[in-house]
GROMACS .gro file of C-alpha atoms in nm:
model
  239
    1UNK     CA    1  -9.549   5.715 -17.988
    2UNK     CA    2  -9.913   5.783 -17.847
    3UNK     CA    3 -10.031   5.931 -18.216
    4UNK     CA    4  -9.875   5.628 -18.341
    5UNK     CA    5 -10.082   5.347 -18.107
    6UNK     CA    6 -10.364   5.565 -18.150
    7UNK     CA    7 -10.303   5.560 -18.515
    8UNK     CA    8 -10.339   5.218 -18.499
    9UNK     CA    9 -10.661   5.120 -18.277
   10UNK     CA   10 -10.827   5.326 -18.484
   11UNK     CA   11 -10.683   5.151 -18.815
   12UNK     CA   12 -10.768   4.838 -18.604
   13UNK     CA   13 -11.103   4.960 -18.531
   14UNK     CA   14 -11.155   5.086 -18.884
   15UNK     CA   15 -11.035   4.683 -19.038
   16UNK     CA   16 -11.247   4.545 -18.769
   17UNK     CA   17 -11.536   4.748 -18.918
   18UNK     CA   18 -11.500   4.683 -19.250
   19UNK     CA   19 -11.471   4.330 -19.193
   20UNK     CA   20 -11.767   4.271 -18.984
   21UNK     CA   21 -11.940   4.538 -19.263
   22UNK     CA   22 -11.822   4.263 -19.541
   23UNK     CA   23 -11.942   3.952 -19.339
   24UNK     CA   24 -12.274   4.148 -19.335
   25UNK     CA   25 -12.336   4.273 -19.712
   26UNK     CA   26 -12.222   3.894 -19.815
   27UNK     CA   27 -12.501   3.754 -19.534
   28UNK     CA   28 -12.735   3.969 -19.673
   29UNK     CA   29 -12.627   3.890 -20.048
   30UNK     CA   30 -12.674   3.510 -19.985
   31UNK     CA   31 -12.998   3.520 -19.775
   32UNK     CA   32 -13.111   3.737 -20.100
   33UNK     CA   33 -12.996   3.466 -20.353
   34UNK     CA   34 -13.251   3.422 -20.630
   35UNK     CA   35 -13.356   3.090 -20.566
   36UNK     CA   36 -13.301   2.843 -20.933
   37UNK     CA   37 -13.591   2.774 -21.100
   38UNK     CA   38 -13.586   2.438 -21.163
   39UNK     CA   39 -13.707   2.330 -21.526
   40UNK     CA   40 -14.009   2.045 -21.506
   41UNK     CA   41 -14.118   1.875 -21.815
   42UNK     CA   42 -14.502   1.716 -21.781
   43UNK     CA   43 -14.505   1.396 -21.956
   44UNK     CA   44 -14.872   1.258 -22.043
   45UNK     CA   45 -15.048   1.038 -22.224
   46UNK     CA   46 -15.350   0.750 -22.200
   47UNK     CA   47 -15.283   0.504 -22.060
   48UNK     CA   48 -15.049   0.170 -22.258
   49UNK     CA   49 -14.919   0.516 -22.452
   50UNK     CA   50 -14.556   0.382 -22.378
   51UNK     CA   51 -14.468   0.707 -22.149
   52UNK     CA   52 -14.398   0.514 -21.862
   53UNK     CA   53 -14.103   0.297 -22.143
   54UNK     CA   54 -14.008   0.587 -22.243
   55UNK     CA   55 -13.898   0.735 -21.870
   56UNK     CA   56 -13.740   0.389 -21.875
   57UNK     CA   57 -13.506   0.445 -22.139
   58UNK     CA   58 -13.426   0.821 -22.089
   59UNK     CA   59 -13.314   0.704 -21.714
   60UNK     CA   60 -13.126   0.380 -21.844
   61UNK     CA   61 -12.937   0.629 -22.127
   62UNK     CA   62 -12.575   0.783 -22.021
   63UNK     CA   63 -12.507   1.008 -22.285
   64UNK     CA   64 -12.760   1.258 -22.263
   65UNK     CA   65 -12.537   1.346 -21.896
   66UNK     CA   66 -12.813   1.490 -21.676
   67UNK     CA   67 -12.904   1.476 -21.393
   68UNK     CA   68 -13.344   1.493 -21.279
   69UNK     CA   69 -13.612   1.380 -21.062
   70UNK     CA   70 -13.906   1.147 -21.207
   71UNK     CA   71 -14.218   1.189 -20.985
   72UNK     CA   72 -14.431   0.947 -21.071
   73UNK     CA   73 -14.805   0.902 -20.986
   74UNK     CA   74 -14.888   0.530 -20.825
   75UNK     CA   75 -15.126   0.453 -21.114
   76UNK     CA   76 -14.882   0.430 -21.407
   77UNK     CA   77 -14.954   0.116 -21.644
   78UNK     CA   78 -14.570  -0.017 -21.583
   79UNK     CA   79 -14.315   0.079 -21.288
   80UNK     CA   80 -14.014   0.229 -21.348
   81UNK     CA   81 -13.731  -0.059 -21.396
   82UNK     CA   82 -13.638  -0.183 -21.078
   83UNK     CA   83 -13.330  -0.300 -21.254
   84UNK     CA   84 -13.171   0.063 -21.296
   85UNK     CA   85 -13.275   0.147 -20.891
   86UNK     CA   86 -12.990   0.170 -20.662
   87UNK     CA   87 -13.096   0.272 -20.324
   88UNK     CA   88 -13.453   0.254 -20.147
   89UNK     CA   89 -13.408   0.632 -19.965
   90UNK     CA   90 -13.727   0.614 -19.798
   91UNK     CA   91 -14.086   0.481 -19.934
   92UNK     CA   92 -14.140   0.834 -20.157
   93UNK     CA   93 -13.777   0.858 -20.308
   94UNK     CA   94 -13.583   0.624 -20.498
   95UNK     CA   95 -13.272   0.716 -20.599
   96UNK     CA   96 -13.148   0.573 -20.969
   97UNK     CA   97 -12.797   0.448 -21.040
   98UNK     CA   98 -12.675   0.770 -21.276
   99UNK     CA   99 -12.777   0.976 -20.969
  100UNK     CA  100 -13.139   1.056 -21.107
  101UNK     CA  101 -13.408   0.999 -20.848
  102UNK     CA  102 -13.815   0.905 -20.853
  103UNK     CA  103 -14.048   0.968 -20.661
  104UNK     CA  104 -14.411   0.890 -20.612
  105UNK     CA  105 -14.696   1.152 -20.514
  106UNK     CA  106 -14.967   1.008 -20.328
  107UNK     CA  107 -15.098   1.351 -20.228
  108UNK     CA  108 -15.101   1.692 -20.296
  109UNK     CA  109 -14.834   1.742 -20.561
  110UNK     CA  110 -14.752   2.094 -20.432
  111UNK     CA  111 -14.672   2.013 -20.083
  112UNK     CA  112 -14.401   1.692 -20.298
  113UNK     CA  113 -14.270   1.958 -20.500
  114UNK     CA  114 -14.173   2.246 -20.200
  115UNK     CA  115 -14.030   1.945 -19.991
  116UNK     CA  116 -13.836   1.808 -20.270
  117UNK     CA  117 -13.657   2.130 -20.365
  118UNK     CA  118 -13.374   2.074 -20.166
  119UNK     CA  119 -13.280   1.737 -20.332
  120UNK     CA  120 -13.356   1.881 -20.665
  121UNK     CA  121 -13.254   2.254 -20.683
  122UNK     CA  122 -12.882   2.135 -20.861
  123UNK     CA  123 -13.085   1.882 -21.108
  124UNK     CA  124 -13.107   1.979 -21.465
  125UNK     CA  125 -13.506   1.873 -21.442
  126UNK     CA  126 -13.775   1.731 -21.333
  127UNK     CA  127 -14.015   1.483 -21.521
  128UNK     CA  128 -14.350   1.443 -21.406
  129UNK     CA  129 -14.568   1.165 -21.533
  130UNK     CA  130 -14.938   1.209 -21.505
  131UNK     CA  131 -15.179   0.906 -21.479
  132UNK     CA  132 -15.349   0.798 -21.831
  133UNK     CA  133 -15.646   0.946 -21.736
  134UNK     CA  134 -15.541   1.263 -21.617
  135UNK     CA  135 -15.638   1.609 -21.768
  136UNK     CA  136 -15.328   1.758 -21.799
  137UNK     CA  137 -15.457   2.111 -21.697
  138UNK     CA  138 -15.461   2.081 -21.344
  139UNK     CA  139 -15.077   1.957 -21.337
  140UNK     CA  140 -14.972   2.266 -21.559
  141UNK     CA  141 -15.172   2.526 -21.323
  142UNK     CA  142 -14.959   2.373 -21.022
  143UNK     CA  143 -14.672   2.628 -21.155
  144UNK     CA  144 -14.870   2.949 -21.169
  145UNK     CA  145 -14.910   3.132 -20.836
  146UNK     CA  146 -15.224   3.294 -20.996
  147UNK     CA  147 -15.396   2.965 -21.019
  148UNK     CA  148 -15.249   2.752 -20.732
  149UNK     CA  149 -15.219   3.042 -20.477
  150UNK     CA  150 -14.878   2.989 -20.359
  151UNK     CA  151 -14.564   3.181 -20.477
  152UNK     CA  152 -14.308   2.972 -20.366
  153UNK     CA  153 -14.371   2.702 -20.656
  154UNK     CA  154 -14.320   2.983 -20.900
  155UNK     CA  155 -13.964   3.105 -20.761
  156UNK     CA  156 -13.893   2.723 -20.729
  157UNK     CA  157 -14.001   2.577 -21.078
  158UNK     CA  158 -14.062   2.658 -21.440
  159UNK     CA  159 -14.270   2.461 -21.690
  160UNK     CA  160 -14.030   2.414 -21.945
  161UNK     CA  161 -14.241   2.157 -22.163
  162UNK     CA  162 -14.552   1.977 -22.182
  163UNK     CA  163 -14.447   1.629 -22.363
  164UNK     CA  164 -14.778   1.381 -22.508
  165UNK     CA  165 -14.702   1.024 -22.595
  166UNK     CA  166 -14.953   0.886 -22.804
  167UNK     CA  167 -15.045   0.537 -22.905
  168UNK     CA  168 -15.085   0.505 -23.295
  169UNK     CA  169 -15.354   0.230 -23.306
  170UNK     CA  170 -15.591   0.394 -23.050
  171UNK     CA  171 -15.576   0.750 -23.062
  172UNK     CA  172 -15.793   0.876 -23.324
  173UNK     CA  173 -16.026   0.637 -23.167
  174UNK     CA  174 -15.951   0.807 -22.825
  175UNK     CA  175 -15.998   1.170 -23.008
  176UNK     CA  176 -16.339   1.086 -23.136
  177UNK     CA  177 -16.454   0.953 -22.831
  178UNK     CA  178 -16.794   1.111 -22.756
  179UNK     CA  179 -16.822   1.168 -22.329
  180UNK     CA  180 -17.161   1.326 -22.144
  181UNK     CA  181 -17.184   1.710 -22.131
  182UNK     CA  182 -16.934   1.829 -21.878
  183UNK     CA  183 -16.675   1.550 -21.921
  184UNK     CA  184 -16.338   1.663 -22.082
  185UNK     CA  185 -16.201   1.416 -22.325
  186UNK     CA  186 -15.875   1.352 -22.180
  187UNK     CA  187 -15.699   1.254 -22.493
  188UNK     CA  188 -15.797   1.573 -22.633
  189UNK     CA  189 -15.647   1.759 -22.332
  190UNK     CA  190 -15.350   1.588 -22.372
  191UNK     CA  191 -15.326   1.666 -22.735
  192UNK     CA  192 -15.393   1.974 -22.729
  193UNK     CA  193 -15.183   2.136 -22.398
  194UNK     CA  194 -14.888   1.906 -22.535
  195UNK     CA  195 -14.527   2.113 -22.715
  196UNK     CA  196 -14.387   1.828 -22.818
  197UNK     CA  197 -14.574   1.484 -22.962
  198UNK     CA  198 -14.459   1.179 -22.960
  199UNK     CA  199 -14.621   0.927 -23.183
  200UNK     CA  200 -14.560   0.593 -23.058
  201UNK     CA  201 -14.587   0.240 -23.162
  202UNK     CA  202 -14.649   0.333 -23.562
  203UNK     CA  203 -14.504  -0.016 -23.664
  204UNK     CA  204 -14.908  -0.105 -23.565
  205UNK     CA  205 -14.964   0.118 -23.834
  206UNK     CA  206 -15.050  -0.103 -24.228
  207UNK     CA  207 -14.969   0.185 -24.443
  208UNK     CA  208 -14.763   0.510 -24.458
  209UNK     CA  209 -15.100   0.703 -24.565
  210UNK     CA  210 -15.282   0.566 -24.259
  211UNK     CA  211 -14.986   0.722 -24.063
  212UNK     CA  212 -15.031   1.048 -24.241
  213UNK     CA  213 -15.414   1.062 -24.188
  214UNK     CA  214 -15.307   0.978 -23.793
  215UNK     CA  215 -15.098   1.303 -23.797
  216UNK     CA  216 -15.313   1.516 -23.982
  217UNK     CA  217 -15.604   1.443 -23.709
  218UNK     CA  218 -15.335   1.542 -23.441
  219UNK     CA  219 -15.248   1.834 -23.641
  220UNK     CA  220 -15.638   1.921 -23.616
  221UNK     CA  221 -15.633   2.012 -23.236
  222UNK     CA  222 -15.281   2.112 -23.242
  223UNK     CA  223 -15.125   2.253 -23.579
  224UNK     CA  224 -14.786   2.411 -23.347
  225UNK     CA  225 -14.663   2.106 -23.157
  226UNK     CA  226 -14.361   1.892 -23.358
  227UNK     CA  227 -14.503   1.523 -23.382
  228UNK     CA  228 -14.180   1.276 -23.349
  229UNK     CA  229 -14.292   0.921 -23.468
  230UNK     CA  230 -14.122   0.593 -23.306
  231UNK     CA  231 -14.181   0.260 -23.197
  232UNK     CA  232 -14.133   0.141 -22.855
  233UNK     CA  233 -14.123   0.482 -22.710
  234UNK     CA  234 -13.785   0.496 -22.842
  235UNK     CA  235 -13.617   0.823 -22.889
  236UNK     CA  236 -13.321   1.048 -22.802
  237UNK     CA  237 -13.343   1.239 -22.488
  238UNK     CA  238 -13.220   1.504 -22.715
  239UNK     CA  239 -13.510   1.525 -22.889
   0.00000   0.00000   0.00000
């Protein structure tokens, strides 16, 4: 009977181990979670481009199903619809009726971006829209420890896409724009950093062979990038 209870303290002892063992490794396993990467689109263009529209009718459309954060800059030409808002969260977020949010940066867009990872980390994306006369470049380098000197955007985000809309009317104009030594031409940043092209408002546009000489000036500074041609920045999400 002794040999028996001994038996089974020690099988006791043993389960106890094991279990507390268990609780440990799966502690240890969450604490060393990879944390999600978080895909974020860059979405530029000069200013009256029609990006701002565009965000308007990518968070008004259902059937595209996701779910992402808009951060906006203050100095876009048009707000985002205050018709598809839902809730005022605070003065920096504003959540949007199909459970998207937006937000505005004011400051330092890596200190928005580490504080907003907790809202964001289950999104499928995030959207940020520079101002119209933004240089890309800076925006991009946010998500490269090498050049911003923090790690923890890196394990947070990815770039996933650099998106240009361009106006049809005004941007060859834009492109050929001379500026003093040491200015970038922003147009020409945006142009050329951009993956994907959108060519908007080509119903200002007389002819079809005005169009192509448009495109084939794009296609000048940036010969990879698809161009996708529309008229009031309309286009599926899918694209």
């Amino acid at each position: 009977i002794v040999h028996c209870i001994h038996s089974v303290f020690a099988h006791r002892s043993s389960c106890a181990f094991v279990q507390t063992t268990h609780h440990i490794y799966f502690a240890r396993k969450r604490n060393n979670r990879k944390m999600k990467q978080v895909p974020v689109t860059v979405l530029t263009g000069f200013l009256g481009s029609g990006k701002t529209t565009l965000l308007n009718h990518i968070l008004k459309d259902q059937s595209h199903g996701m779910k992402f954060a808009v951060i906006e800059n203050e100095f876009g030409d048009i707000a985002i619809d205050q018709k598809i808002l839902s809730e005022n969260v605070n003065e920096e977020i504003i959540e949007v009726m199909n459970g998207c949010i937006c937000c505005k940066v004011r400051g330092d867009l890596i200190d928005a971006l580490i504080k907003l990872y907790k809202k964001v980390e289950t999104f499928d994306g995030i959207i940020i829209e520079t101002t119209g006369l933004a240089d890309p470049g800076p925006v991009v380098q946010t998500f490269f420890a090498e050049t911003n000197g923090d790690e923890k955007i890196e394990k947070m985000y990815k770039l996933d896409g650099i998106i240009t809309v361009a106006d049809s009317k005004y941007i060859v104009k834009r492109l050929d724009e001379e500026k003093p030594d040491g200015v970038v031409n922003e147009a020409i940043e945006q142009v050329c950093f951009a993956d994907k092209i959108i060519l908007n408002k080509t119903d200002l546009i007389e002819s079809k062979d005005e169009l192509e000489a448009i495109e084939k000036r794009i296609r000048q500074l940036n010969p990879q990038a698809p161009i996708f041609q529309c008229q009031h920045s309309e286009i599926s999400p899918k694209e």
